[in-house]
Amino acid sequence: MSESLPADDDIGDLGPPEYLLYRVAAERHEQDGRETGRTRIHKLCCLADRLLAQEYDREVGLPKYWYKYGRTISEAHLNSAVTYRPNANHFGGQAYYPADQVSESDFDHLSEDLKDDIYNAVQSVVTEHGDKTAEELEEYQYQNFAPDDFVIAYADLRWYLNTVSQDEDQHRLSQFVAPHEKTRMEELLDEMLANFDEERYSEIHDIYLDWDDTMRLLVDIGRSPRELHDFTEAFIEGAARIILRFEQHSNIDSEALEDWREEKKKVRRDLQSRVTQKRKEALSERQSTSALDSVADSYNTAISEELDNL
């Protein structure tokens, strides 16, 4: 269900989705007083919304969709007056707090039963997940609520690459990629390929195959985990903007969906162009490396023959 009536004219309309967002920000602030970033707030809102649907049989109208790092909310479809968002002190971006100008009385027009359900669901979610980092919340969402196994597989690759690219040397020097890392990357790429649904992802089928082949080339020639991570991020974002956000959304208005459709054409072109360019670079480097290896082998053979004749 979804209920909303006009609230204070200075604040604007506040309905069940705004109450959910307000309670998440309030509960997080009460939990430990620490800063809570945008990603964490969004993930907690989505978890509370899921709990409301499953355990309370409540549809509160939260605008949400599946994006690059999992399900997120669309703040453009919410009244932003319910949160205060100063620049964060301890991380990039903004910290979220319940807005001072909003109080529980601003939601008195909502039914008490509805408010109680939202309050209890949010409290339960924040108690269980509120102290998790953004990355931990992303992983929890992917592992438990991903649309399919392909999404889980590409998330596993992304997390692995993110982990092995932390070494500053690996940001710059490809020779720091260890053999066991190459093997693990190839295994994760194999897992993605095994779970790729050609029908579901038909719009990016050809791009995906080129991306997969290019990733394997980059691994083979020893490009750094950071470069592989960034190239993977580009593909994941493209998949979300071209397909997943259209399949996995609710309470997004038709105007926004039409904007997404118009945007999709450019997203697909840009992704194809990036993959094509990266593949061209990788093939060129592999050919150069093969030529140098051939020259080196000939040189070593010649030297060996000279030494034998001494």
Coordinates of N, CA and C in Angstrom, one line a residue, residues 21-173:
L21 N 13.0 6.7 4.7 CA 14.3 7.3 4.6 C 14.7 8.1 5.9
Y22 N 13.7 8.8 6.4 CA 13.9 9.6 7.6 C 14.3 8.7 8.8
R23 N 13.5 7.6 8.9 CA 13.8 6.6 10.0 C 15.2 6.0 9.9
V24 N 15.6 5.6 8.7 CA 16.9 5.0 8.5 C 18.0 6.0 8.9
A25 N 17.9 7.2 8.5 CA 18.9 8.2 8.9 C 18.9 8.4 10.4
A26 N 17.7 8.4 11.0 CA 17.6 8.6 12.4 C 18.2 7.5 13.2
E27 N 17.8 6.2 12.8 CA 18.3 5.0 13.5 C 19.8 4.9 13.4
R28 N 20.3 5.2 12.2 CA 21.8 5.1 12.1 C 22.5 6.1 13.0
H29 N 21.9 7.3 13.0 CA 22.5 8.4 13.9 C 22.5 8.0 15.4
E30 N 21.3 7.4 15.8 CA 21.2 6.9 17.1 C 22.1 5.7 17.5
Q31 N 22.4 4.9 16.4 CA 23.1 3.7 16.7 C 24.5 3.9 17.2
D32 N 25.3 4.8 16.5 CA 26.6 5.1 17.0 C 27.1 6.5 16.8
G33 N 26.2 7.4 16.2 CA 26.6 8.8 16.1 C 27.6 9.0 15.0
R34 N 28.0 8.0 14.3 CA 29.1 8.2 13.2 C 28.4 8.6 11.9
E35 N 29.3 9.1 11.0 CA 28.8 9.5 9.7 C 28.3 8.2 8.9
T36 N 27.2 8.5 8.2 CA 26.7 7.4 7.3 C 26.6 8.0 5.9
G37 N 27.3 7.4 4.9 CA 27.3 7.9 3.6 C 26.1 7.5 2.7
R38 N 26.1 8.0 1.6 CA 24.9 7.8 0.7 C 24.7 6.3 0.3
T39 N 25.7 5.6 0.0 CA 25.6 4.2 -0.4 C 25.0 3.4 0.8
R40 N 25.5 3.6 2.0 CA 25.0 2.8 3.1 C 23.5 3.2 3.4
I41 N 23.2 4.4 3.3 CA 21.8 4.8 3.5 C 20.9 4.2 2.5
H42 N 21.3 4.2 1.2 CA 20.5 3.6 0.2 C 20.3 2.1 0.4
K43 N 21.4 1.4 0.7 CA 21.3 0.0 0.9 C 20.4 -0.4 2.1
L44 N 20.5 0.4 3.2 CA 19.7 0.1 4.3 C 18.2 0.4 4.0
C45 N 17.9 1.4 3.3 CA 16.6 1.7 2.9 C 16.0 0.5 2.0
C46 N 16.8 0.0 1.1 CA 16.3 -1.1 0.3 C 16.1 -2.4 1.1
L47 N 17.0 -2.6 2.1 CA 16.8 -3.8 2.9 C 15.5 -3.7 3.8
A48 N 15.3 -2.5 4.3 CA 14.1 -2.2 5.1 C 12.8 -2.4 4.2
D49 N 12.9 -1.9 3.0 CA 11.8 -2.0 2.1 C 11.5 -3.4 1.8
R50 N 12.5 -4.2 1.6 CA 12.3 -5.7 1.3 C 11.7 -6.3 2.5
L51 N 12.2 -6.0 3.7 CA 11.6 -6.6 4.9 C 10.1 -6.2 5.1
L52 N 9.8 -5.0 4.8 CA 8.4 -4.5 4.9 C 7.5 -5.4 3.9
A53 N 8.0 -5.6 2.7 CA 7.2 -6.4 1.8 C 7.1 -7.8 2.2
Q54 N 8.1 -8.4 2.7 CA 8.1 -9.9 3.0 C 7.5 -10.2 4.3
E55 N 7.8 -9.4 5.4 CA 7.4 -9.7 6.7 C 6.1 -9.0 7.2
Y56 N 5.9 -7.8 6.5 CA 4.7 -7.0 7.0 C 3.7 -6.8 5.9
D57 N 4.0 -7.4 4.7 CA 3.0 -7.3 3.6 C 2.7 -5.8 3.3
R58 N 3.8 -5.0 3.3 CA 3.7 -3.6 3.0 C 4.4 -3.2 1.8
E59 N 3.7 -2.4 0.9 CA 4.4 -1.8 -0.2 C 4.3 -0.3 0.0
V60 N 5.4 0.3 0.4 CA 5.4 1.7 0.8 C 5.8 2.7 -0.3
G61 N 6.0 2.1 -1.5 CA 6.3 3.0 -2.7 C 7.7 3.6 -2.8
L62 N 8.6 2.9 -2.2 CA 10.0 3.4 -2.3 C 10.5 3.3 -3.7
P63 N 11.0 4.4 -4.3 CA 11.5 4.3 -5.7 C 12.9 3.7 -5.7
K64 N 13.1 2.6 -6.4 CA 14.4 1.9 -6.3 C 14.6 1.2 -7.7
Y65 N 15.9 0.8 -7.9 CA 16.3 0.1 -9.1 C 17.6 -0.5 -8.9
W66 N 17.9 -1.5 -9.7 CA 19.2 -2.2 -9.7 C 20.2 -1.4 -10.5
Y67 N 21.3 -1.0 -9.8 CA 22.4 -0.2 -10.5 C 23.7 -0.9 -10.4
K68 N 24.7 -0.1 -10.6 CA 26.1 -0.7 -10.7 C 26.5 -1.5 -9.5
Y69 N 26.2 -1.1 -8.3 CA 26.6 -1.8 -7.1 C 25.4 -2.5 -6.4
G70 N 24.4 -2.8 -7.1 CA 23.2 -3.4 -6.5 C 22.0 -2.5 -6.5
R71 N 21.0 -2.9 -5.7 CA 19.8 -2.1 -5.6 C 20.0 -0.8 -4.9
T72 N 19.5 0.3 -5.4 CA 19.6 1.6 -4.8 C 18.3 2.3 -4.9
I73 N 18.2 3.4 -4.2 CA 17.0 4.2 -4.3 C 17.2 5.4 -5.2
S74 N 16.1 5.9 -5.7 CA 16.2 7.1 -6.6 C 15.8 8.3 -5.7
E75 N 16.7 9.1 -5.3 CA 16.4 10.3 -4.5 C 15.7 11.3 -5.3
A76 N 15.8 11.3 -6.6 CA 15.1 12.3 -7.4 C 13.6 12.1 -7.3
H77 N 13.1 10.9 -6.8 CA 11.7 10.7 -6.7 C 11.3 10.8 -5.2
L78 N 12.1 11.3 -4.4 CA 11.8 11.5 -3.0 C 11.9 13.0 -2.6
N79 N 11.2 13.3 -1.5 CA 11.4 14.7 -0.9 C 12.7 14.7 -0.1
S80 N 13.6 15.4 -0.6 CA 14.9 15.4 0.1 C 15.0 16.2 1.4
A81 N 13.8 16.9 1.7 CA 13.8 17.7 3.0 C 14.0 16.8 4.2
V82 N 13.8 15.5 4.1 CA 13.9 14.7 5.3 C 15.3 14.4 5.8
T83 N 16.3 14.7 5.0 CA 17.7 14.4 5.4 C 18.5 15.7 5.3
Y84 N 19.5 15.7 6.2 CA 20.5 16.8 6.2 C 21.8 16.1 5.7
R85 N 22.4 16.7 4.6 CA 23.6 16.0 4.0 C 24.8 16.9 3.9
P86 N 25.5 17.2 4.9 CA 26.7 17.9 4.8 C 27.9 17.1 4.2
N87 N 28.9 17.8 3.8 CA 30.1 17.1 3.3 C 30.7 16.2 4.5
A88 N 31.0 15.0 4.2 CA 31.5 14.1 5.2 C 32.9 14.5 5.6
N89 N 33.3 14.2 6.8 CA 34.6 14.5 7.4 C 35.6 13.3 7.1
H90 N 35.1 12.1 7.1 CA 36.0 10.9 7.1 C 35.9 10.1 5.8
F91 N 35.2 10.5 4.8 CA 35.2 9.9 3.5 C 34.7 10.9 2.4
G92 N 34.9 10.5 1.2 CA 34.4 11.4 0.1 C 32.9 11.4 0.0
G93 N 32.3 12.5 -0.4 CA 30.9 12.6 -0.6 C 30.2 13.2 0.7
Q94 N 28.9 12.9 0.8 CA 28.1 13.5 1.9 C 27.7 12.5 2.9
A95 N 27.5 13.0 4.1 CA 27.0 12.2 5.3 C 25.6 12.5 5.4
Y96 N 24.8 11.5 5.8 CA 23.3 11.6 5.9 C 22.9 11.6 7.4
Y97 N 22.1 12.6 7.7 CA 21.5 12.7 9.1 C 20.0 13.0 8.9
P98 N 19.2 12.7 9.9 CA 17.8 13.2 9.9 C 17.7 14.7 9.9
A99 N 16.9 15.3 9.1 CA 16.9 16.8 9.0 C 16.3 17.4 10.3
D100 N 16.9 18.5 10.8 CA 16.4 19.1 12.0 C 15.0 19.7 11.8
Q101 N 14.7 20.1 10.6 CA 13.4 20.8 10.4 C 12.2 19.8 10.3
V102 N 12.6 18.5 10.3 CA 11.5 17.4 10.2 C 11.5 16.7 11.5
S103 N 10.3 16.3 12.0 CA 10.1 15.6 13.2 C 9.0 14.5 12.9
E104 N 8.8 13.6 13.9 CA 7.8 12.6 13.8 C 6.4 13.2 13.6
S105 N 6.1 14.4 14.1 CA 4.8 15.0 13.9 C 4.5 15.3 12.5
D106 N 5.5 15.5 11.7 CA 5.3 15.8 10.2 C 4.8 14.6 9.5
F107 N 4.7 13.4 10.1 CA 4.2 12.2 9.5 C 2.9 11.8 10.2
D108 N 2.3 12.7 10.9 CA 1.1 12.3 11.7 C -0.1 12.0 10.7
H109 N 0.0 12.4 9.5 CA -1.1 12.1 8.5 C -1.1 10.7 8.1
L110 N 0.0 10.0 8.3 CA 0.1 8.5 8.0 C -0.5 7.7 9.1
S111 N -1.1 6.6 8.7 CA -1.7 5.7 9.7 C -0.7 5.2 10.7
E112 N -1.1 5.0 12.0 CA -0.2 4.6 13.0 C 0.3 3.2 12.7
D113 N -0.6 2.3 12.1 CA -0.1 1.0 11.8 C 1.0 1.0 10.8
L114 N 0.8 1.8 9.8 CA 1.9 1.9 8.8 C 3.2 2.5 9.3
K115 N 3.1 3.5 10.1 CA 4.3 4.1 10.8 C 5.0 3.1 11.7
D116 N 4.2 2.3 12.4 CA 4.7 1.3 13.3 C 5.5 0.3 12.5
D117 N 4.9 -0.2 11.4 CA 5.6 -1.2 10.6 C 6.9 -0.7 10.1
I118 N 6.9 0.5 9.5 CA 8.1 1.1 9.0 C 9.2 1.3 10.1
Y119 N 8.7 1.8 11.2 CA 9.6 2.0 12.4 C 10.3 0.7 12.8
N120 N 9.5 -0.3 12.9 CA 10.0 -1.6 13.4 C 10.9 -2.3 12.4
A121 N 10.5 -2.2 11.1 CA 11.3 -2.8 10.0 C 12.7 -2.1 10.0
V122 N 12.7 -0.8 10.0 CA 13.9 0.0 9.9 C 14.8 -0.3 11.1
Q123 N 14.2 -0.4 12.3 CA 15.0 -0.7 13.5 C 15.6 -2.1 13.4
S124 N 14.9 -3.0 12.9 CA 15.4 -4.4 12.8 C 16.6 -4.4 11.8
V125 N 16.5 -3.7 10.7 CA 17.5 -3.7 9.6 C 18.8 -3.0 10.1
V126 N 18.6 -1.9 10.7 CA 19.7 -1.1 11.2 C 20.4 -1.8 12.4
T127 N 19.7 -2.5 13.2 CA 20.3 -3.3 14.3 C 21.2 -4.4 13.7
E128 N 20.7 -5.0 12.7 CA 21.4 -6.2 12.1 C 22.5 -5.7 11.1
H129 N 22.3 -4.6 10.3 CA 23.2 -4.3 9.3 C 23.8 -2.9 9.3
G130 N 23.4 -2.1 10.3 CA 23.7 -0.7 10.3 C 25.2 -0.4 10.5
D131 N 25.9 -1.3 11.1 CA 27.4 -1.1 11.3 C 28.2 -1.7 10.2
K132 N 27.6 -2.2 9.2 CA 28.4 -2.8 8.0 C 28.9 -1.6 7.2
T133 N 30.0 -1.8 6.5 CA 30.5 -0.8 5.6 C 29.7 -0.9 4.3
A134 N 29.9 0.1 3.5 CA 29.2 0.1 2.2 C 29.6 -1.1 1.4
E135 N 30.8 -1.5 1.4 CA 31.3 -2.7 0.6 C 30.6 -4.0 1.2
E136 N 30.5 -4.1 2.5 CA 29.9 -5.2 3.1 C 28.4 -5.3 2.8
L137 N 27.7 -4.1 2.7 CA 26.3 -4.1 2.4 C 26.1 -4.5 0.9
E138 N 27.0 -4.0 0.1 CA 27.0 -4.4 -1.4 C 27.1 -5.9 -1.5
E139 N 28.1 -6.4 -0.8 CA 28.3 -7.9 -0.9 C 27.1 -8.7 -0.4
Y140 N 26.6 -8.2 0.7 CA 25.4 -8.9 1.2 C 24.2 -8.9 0.3
Q141 N 24.0 -7.7 -0.4 CA 22.9 -7.6 -1.3 C 23.1 -8.4 -2.6
Y142 N 24.4 -8.4 -3.1 CA 24.7 -9.2 -4.3 C 24.5 -10.7 -4.0
Q143 N 25.0 -11.2 -2.8 CA 25.0 -12.6 -2.5 C 23.6 -13.1 -2.2
N144 N 22.7 -12.2 -1.7 CA 21.4 -12.7 -1.3 C 20.3 -12.3 -2.2
F145 N 20.4 -11.2 -3.0 CA 19.3 -10.7 -3.7 C 19.6 -10.3 -5.2
A146 N 20.8 -10.9 -5.7 CA 21.1 -10.6 -7.1 C 20.1 -11.1 -8.1
P147 N 19.9 -10.5 -9.2 CA 18.9 -11.0 -10.2 C 19.2 -12.3 -10.7
D148 N 20.5 -12.7 -10.9 CA 20.9 -14.0 -11.4 C 22.4 -14.3 -11.1
D149 N 22.8 -15.5 -11.4 CA 24.1 -16.0 -11.1 C 25.2 -15.2 -11.8
F150 N 24.9 -14.7 -13.0 CA 25.9 -13.9 -13.8 C 26.2 -12.6 -13.0
V151 N 25.3 -12.0 -12.4 CA 25.5 -10.8 -11.6 C 26.4 -11.2 -10.4
I152 N 26.1 -12.3 -9.7 CA 27.0 -12.7 -8.6 C 28.4 -13.0 -9.1
A153 N 28.5 -13.6 -10.3 CA 29.9 -13.9 -10.8 C 30.6 -12.6 -11.1
Y154 N 30.0 -11.6 -11.8 CA 30.8 -10.4 -12.0 C 31.1 -9.6 -10.8
A155 N 30.2 -9.8 -9.8 CA 30.5 -9.1 -8.5 C 31.7 -9.8 -7.8
D156 N 31.8 -11.1 -7.9 CA 33.0 -11.8 -7.4 C 34.3 -11.3 -8.0
L157 N 34.2 -11.2 -9.4 CA 35.4 -10.7 -10.1 C 35.8 -9.3 -9.7
R158 N 34.8 -8.5 -9.6 CA 35.1 -7.1 -9.2 C 35.7 -7.0 -7.8
W159 N 35.1 -7.7 -6.8 CA 35.7 -7.7 -5.5 C 37.1 -8.3 -5.4
Y160 N 37.4 -9.3 -6.2 CA 38.7 -9.9 -6.2 C 39.7 -8.8 -6.8
L161 N 39.3 -8.2 -7.9 CA 40.2 -7.2 -8.5 C 40.4 -6.0 -7.6
N162 N 39.4 -5.6 -6.9 CA 39.5 -4.5 -6.0 C 40.5 -4.8 -4.9
T163 N 40.5 -6.1 -4.4 CA 41.4 -6.5 -3.4 C 42.8 -6.5 -3.8
V164 N 43.1 -7.2 -5.0 CA 44.5 -7.3 -5.4 C 45.0 -6.0 -6.0
S165 N 44.2 -5.0 -6.3 CA 44.7 -3.8 -6.8 C 45.1 -2.7 -5.8
Q166 N 45.0 -3.1 -4.5 CA 45.3 -2.2 -3.4 C 46.8 -1.8 -3.3
D167 N 47.6 -2.7 -3.7 CA 49.1 -2.4 -3.7 C 49.4 -1.3 -4.7
E168 N 50.0 -0.3 -4.1 CA 50.3 0.9 -5.0 C 51.2 0.6 -6.2
D169 N 52.1 -0.4 -6.1 CA 52.9 -0.8 -7.2 C 52.1 -1.3 -8.3
Q170 N 51.0 -2.0 -8.0 CA 50.1 -2.6 -9.0 C 49.3 -1.6 -9.8
H171 N 49.2 -0.4 -9.2 CA 48.5 0.7 -10.0 C 49.4 1.1 -11.2
R172 N 50.7 0.8 -11.2 CA 51.5 1.3 -12.2 C 52.3 0.2 -13.0
L173 N 52.6 -0.9 -12.3 CA 53.6 -1.9 -12.8 C 52.9 -3.2 -13.1

